[in-house]
Coordinates of C-alpha atoms and ligand atoms in Angstrom, one line a residue:
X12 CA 5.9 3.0 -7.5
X13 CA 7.2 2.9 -4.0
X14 CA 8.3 -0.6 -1.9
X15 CA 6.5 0.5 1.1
X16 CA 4.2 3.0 2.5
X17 CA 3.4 3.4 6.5
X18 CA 0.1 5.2 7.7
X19 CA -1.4 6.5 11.2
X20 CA -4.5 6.5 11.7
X21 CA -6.4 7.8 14.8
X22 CA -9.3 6.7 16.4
X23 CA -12.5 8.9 17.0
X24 CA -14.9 9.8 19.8
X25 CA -18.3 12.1 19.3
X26 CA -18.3 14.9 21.7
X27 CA -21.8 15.5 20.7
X28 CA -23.9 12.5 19.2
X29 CA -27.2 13.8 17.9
X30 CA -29.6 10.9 16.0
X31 CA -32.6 11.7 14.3
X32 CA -35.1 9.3 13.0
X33 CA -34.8 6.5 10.9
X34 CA -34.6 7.0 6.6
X35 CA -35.8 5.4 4.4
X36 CA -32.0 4.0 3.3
X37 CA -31.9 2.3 6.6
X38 CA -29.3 5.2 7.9
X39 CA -30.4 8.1 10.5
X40 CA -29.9 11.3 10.2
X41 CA -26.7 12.4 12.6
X42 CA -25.6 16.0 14.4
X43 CA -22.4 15.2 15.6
X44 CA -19.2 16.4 16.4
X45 CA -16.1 14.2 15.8
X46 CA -12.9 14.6 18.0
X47 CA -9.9 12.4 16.6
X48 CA -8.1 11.2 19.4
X49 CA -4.4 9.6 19.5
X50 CA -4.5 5.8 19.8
X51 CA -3.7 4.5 16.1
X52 CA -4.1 1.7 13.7
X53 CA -1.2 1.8 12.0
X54 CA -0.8 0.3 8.2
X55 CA 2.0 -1.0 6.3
X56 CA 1.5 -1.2 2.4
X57 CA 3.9 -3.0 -0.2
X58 CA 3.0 -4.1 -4.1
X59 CA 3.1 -7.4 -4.6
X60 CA 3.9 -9.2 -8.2
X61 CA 0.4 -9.2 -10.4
X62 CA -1.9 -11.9 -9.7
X63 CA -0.8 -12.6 -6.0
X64 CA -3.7 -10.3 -4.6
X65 CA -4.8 -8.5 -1.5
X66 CA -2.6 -10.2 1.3
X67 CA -4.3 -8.5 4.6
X68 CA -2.5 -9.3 7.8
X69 CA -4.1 -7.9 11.4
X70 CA -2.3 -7.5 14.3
X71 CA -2.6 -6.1 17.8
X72 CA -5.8 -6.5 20.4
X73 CA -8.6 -7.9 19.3
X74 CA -7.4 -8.5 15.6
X75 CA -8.7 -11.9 15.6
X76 CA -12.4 -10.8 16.0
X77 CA -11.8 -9.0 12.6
X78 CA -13.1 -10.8 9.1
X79 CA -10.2 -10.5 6.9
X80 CA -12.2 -11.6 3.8
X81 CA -14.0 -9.1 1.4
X82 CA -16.2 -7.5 3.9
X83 CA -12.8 -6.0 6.0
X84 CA -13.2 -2.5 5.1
X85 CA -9.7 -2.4 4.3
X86 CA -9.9 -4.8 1.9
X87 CA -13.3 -2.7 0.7
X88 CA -10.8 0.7 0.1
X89 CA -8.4 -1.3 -1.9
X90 CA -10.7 -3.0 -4.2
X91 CA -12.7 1.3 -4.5
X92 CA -9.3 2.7 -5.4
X93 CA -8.4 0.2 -8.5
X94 CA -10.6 1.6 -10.9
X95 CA -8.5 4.7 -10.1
X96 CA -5.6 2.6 -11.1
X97 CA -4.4 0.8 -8.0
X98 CA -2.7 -2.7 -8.0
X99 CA -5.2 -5.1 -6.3
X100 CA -1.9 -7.4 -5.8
X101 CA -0.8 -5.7 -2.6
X102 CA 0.3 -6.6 0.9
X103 CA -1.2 -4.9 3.9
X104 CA -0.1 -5.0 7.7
X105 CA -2.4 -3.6 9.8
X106 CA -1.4 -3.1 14.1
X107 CA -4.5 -2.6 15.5
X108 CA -3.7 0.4 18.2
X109 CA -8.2 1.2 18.3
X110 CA -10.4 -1.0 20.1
X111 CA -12.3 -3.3 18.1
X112 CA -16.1 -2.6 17.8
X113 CA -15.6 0.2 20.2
X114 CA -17.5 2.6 18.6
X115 CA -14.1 4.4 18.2
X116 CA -13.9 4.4 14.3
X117 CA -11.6 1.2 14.2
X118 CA -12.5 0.2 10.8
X119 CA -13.1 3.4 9.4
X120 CA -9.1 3.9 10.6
X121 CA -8.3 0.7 8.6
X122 CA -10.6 1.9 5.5
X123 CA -9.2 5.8 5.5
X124 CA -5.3 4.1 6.2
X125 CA -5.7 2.1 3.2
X126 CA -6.9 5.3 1.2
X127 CA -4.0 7.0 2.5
X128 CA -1.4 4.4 2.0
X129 CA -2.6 3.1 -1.7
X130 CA -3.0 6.7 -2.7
X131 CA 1.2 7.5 -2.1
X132 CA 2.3 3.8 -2.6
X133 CA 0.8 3.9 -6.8
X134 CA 1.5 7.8 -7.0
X135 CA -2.3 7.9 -8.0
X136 CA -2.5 11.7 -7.4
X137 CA -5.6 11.9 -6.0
X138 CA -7.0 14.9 -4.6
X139 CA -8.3 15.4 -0.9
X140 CA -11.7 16.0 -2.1
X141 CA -11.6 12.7 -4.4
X142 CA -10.4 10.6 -1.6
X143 CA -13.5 12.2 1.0
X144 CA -15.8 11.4 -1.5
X145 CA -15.0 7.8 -2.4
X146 CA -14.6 7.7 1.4
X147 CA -18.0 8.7 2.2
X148 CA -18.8 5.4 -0.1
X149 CA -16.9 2.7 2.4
X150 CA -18.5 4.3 6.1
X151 CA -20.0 7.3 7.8
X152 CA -16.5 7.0 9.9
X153 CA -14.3 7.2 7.0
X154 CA -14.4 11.1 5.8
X155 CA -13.9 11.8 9.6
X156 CA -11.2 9.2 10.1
X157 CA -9.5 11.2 6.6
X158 CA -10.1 14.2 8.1
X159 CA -9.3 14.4 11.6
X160 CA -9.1 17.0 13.8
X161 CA -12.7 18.6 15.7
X162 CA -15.1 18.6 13.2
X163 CA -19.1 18.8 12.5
X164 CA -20.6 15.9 11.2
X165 CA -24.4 16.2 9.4
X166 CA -26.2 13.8 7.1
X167 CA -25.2 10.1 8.2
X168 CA -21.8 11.8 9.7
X169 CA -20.2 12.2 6.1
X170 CA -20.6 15.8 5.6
X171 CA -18.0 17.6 7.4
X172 CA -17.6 21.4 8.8
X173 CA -14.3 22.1 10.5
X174 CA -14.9 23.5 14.2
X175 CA -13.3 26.5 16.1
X176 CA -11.5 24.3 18.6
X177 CA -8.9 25.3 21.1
X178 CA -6.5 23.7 23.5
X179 CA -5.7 20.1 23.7
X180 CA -7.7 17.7 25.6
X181 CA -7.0 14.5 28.0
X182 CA -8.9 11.8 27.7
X183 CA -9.3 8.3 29.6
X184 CA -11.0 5.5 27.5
X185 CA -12.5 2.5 29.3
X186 CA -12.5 -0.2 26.8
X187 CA -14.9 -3.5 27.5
X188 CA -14.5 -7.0 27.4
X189 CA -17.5 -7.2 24.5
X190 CA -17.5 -5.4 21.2
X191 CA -20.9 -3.6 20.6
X192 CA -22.5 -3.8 16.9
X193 CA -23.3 -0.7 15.6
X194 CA -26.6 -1.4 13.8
X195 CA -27.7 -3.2 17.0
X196 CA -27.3 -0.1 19.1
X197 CA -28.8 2.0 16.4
X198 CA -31.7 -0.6 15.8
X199 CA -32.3 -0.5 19.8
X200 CA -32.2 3.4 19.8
X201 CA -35.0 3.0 17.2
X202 CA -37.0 0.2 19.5
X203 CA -36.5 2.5 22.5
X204 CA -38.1 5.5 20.4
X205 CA -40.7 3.2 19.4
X206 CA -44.1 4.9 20.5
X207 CA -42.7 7.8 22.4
X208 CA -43.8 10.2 18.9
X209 CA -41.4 11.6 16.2
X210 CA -37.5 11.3 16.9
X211 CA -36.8 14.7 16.5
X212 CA -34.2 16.2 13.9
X213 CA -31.0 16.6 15.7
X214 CA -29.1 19.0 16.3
X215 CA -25.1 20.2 17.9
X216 CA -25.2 21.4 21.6
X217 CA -24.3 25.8 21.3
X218 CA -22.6 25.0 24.6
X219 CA -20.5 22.4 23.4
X220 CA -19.6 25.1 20.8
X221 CA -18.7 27.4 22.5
X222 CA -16.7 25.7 25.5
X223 CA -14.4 24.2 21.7
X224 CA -13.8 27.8 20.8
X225 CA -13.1 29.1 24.7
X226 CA -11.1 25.6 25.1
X227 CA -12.7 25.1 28.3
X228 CA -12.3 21.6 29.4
X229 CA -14.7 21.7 32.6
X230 CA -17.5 23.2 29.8
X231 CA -16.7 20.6 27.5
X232 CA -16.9 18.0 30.2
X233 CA -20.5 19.2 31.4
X234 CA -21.6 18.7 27.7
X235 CA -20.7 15.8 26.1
X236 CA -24.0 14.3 25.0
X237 CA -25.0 11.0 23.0
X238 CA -28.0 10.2 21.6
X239 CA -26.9 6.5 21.4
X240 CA -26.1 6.0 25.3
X241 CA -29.6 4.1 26.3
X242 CA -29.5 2.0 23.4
X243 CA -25.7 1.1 24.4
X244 CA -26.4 1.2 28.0
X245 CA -29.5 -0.6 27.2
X246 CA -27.8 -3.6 25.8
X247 CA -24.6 -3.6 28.1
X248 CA -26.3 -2.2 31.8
X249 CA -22.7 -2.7 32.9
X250 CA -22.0 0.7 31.7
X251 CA -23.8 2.6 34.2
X252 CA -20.8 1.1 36.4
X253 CA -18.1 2.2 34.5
X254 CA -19.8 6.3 33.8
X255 CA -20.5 6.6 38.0
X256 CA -17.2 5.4 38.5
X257 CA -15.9 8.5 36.3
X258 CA -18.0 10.6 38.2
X259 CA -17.0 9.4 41.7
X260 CA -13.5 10.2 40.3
X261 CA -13.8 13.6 39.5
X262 CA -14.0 13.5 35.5
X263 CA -15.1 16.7 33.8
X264 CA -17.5 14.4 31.9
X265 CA -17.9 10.8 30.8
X266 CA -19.8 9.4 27.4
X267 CA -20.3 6.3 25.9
X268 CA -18.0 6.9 22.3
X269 CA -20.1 6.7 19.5
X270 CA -22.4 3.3 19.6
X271 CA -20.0 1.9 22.3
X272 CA -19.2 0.0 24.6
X273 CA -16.4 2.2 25.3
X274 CA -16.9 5.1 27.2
X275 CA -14.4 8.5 27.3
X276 CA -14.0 10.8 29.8
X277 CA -12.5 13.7 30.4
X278 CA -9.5 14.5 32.4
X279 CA -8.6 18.2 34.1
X280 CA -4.7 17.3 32.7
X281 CA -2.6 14.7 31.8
X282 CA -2.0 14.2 35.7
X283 CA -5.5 14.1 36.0
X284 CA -5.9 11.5 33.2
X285 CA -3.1 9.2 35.0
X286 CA -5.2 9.1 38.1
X287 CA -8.4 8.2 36.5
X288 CA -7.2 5.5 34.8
X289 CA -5.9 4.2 37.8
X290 CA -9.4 4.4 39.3
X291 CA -10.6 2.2 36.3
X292 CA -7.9 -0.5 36.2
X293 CA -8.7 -0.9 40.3
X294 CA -12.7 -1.1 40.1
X295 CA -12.1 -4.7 37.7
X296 CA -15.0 -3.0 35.8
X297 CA -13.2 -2.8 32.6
X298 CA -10.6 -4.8 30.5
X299 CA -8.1 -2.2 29.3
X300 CA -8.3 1.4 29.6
X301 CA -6.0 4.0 27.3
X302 CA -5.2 7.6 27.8
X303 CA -4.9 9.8 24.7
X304 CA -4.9 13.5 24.0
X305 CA -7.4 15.1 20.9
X306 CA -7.6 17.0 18.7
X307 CA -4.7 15.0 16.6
X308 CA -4.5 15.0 12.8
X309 CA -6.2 12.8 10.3
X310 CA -4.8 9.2 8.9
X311 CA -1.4 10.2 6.8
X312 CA 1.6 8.8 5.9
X313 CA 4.4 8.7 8.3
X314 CA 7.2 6.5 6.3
X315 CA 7.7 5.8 3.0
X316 CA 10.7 3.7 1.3
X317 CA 11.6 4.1 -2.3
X318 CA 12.2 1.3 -4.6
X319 CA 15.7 0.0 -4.3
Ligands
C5P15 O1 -21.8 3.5 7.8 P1 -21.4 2.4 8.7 O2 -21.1 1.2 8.0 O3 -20.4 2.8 9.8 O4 -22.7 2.1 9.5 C1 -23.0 0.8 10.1 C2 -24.5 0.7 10.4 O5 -24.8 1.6 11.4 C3 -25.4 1.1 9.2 O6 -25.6 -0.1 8.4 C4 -26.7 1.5 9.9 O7 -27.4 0.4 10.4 C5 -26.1 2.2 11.2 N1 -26.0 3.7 11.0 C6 -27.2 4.4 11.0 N2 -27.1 5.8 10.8 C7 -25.9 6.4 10.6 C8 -24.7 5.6 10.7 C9 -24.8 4.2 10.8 O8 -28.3 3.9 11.1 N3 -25.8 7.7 10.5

């Protein structure tokens, strides 16, 4: 056993966010494509002597909007991994780098982290494949989050199909003052599609595609898509604001991320990026905004201390 394990994890944003209709299991059917982007939760695990427990410690923005009882999906991984033989008595520091119910994949870093980091810190041994499955059980973020990378996302965004990707992209990410819940946005995309016939099965944008495999930002720009953008614009208007404002500025494209509120957008270059988010901060339309590159790996260890 090890005295400490540290793990990155990055956040997420769908470059293409198809939703079909509603299943019976209460989930929807997704087409997406999941970009891992470079702000990070980042996780600190140590055992603890038996009988002391999950000790779960948040840190960072927003940290104190998170439950930190049995419902934390942190906690969730933990408690999936000790029939596997994990220690439940275990301390874990969590510095919240991913907006909180930003419909970046926040909790589904926290849930993958702890995977990660329980994983290396009991020597458990177990294998990619077993950790994406077991993942797939805590979130439809969570394989994704594990993964990293570009990748294609079917059934509820669990199934996962590496992309051709090229180049390295620049992203701005306006973050608002509000979280957004995710089975609110998904239960107004269903009231919005109420009446209007069938939801139709989705599917991935070919010219989203191709622009990954010519990495051609101005192409990717023009084809961001989410199906989840009236539900989310729906239930904040303010984000109308906040996507003209990235077009007034020249982005290649803007999108609401996932079910929101935060919405990406593209950069030409890092340059580029630097004046955008300048833009934001000056409008007062937004809180915080963040500039990070993608694709960037999936959660993984980046220290680990041996015991003493
Ligand atoms: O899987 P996760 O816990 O992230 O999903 C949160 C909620 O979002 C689900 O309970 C469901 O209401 C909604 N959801 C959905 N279809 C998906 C993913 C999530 O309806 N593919």
């Amino acid at each position: 056993m090890l005295a400490s394990v540290t793990v990155r994890a990055p956040a997420k944003v769908n470059l293409a966010l198809g939703v079909g209709p509603l299943r019976p299991d209460g989930y929807h059917g997704l087409a997406t494509v999941f970009h891992a982007v470079g702000l990070y939760d980042d996780l600190v695990a140590t055992p603890l002597p038996a009988g002391s427990g999950l000790q779960l410690v948040l840190e960072g923005e927003g940290a104190g909007r998170v439950p930190l009882d049995d419902t934390n999906l942190a906690a969730r991984a933990l408690a999936a991994l000790v029939p596997y033989g994990a220690s439940p008595d275990v301390s874990l520091t969590i510095r919240k780098g991913i907006p909180v119910a930003g419909g970046m994949a926040g909790g589904s870093a926290d849930a993958a982290g702890t995977l990660v980091a329980i994983d290396a810190l009991f020597g458990l041994g177990l294998s990619r494949d077993d950790l994406l499955d077991i993942a797939a059980t805590l979130g439809s973020d969570v394989p994704f989050v594990l993964h990293g990378g570009t990748v294609v996302g079917s059934d509820t965004g669990t199934r996962l199909t590496p992309a051709l990707v090229r180049g390295t992209y620049h992203w701005v990410f306006v973050l608002a003052e509000e979280g957004l819940s995710t089975p609110l946005v998904y239960r107004e995309f269903d009231r919005l599609h109420a009446g209007t016939g069938p939801v139709p099965e989705p599917t991935v944008p070919p010219e989203l595609m191709a622009a990954l495999r010519a990495g051609d930002a101005a192409a990717l720009g023009k084809s961001l898509h989410n199906d989840l953008q009236a539900a989310a614009l729906s239930l904040r208007p303010t984000l109308a604001q906040v996507l003209s404002i990235g077009d007034e500025y020249g982005a290649l494209g803007g999108v609401v991320s996932g079910s929101g509120p935060t919405c990406a957008f593209l950069a030409r270059d890092d340059e580029h990026a630097v004046d955008l988010a300048v833009a934001f901060t000056a409008s007062g339309v937004c809180r915080t905004v963040k500039r990070a590159i993608g694709p960037v790996p999936g959660a993984r260890v980046v220290d680990q201390r041996a015991e003493v």
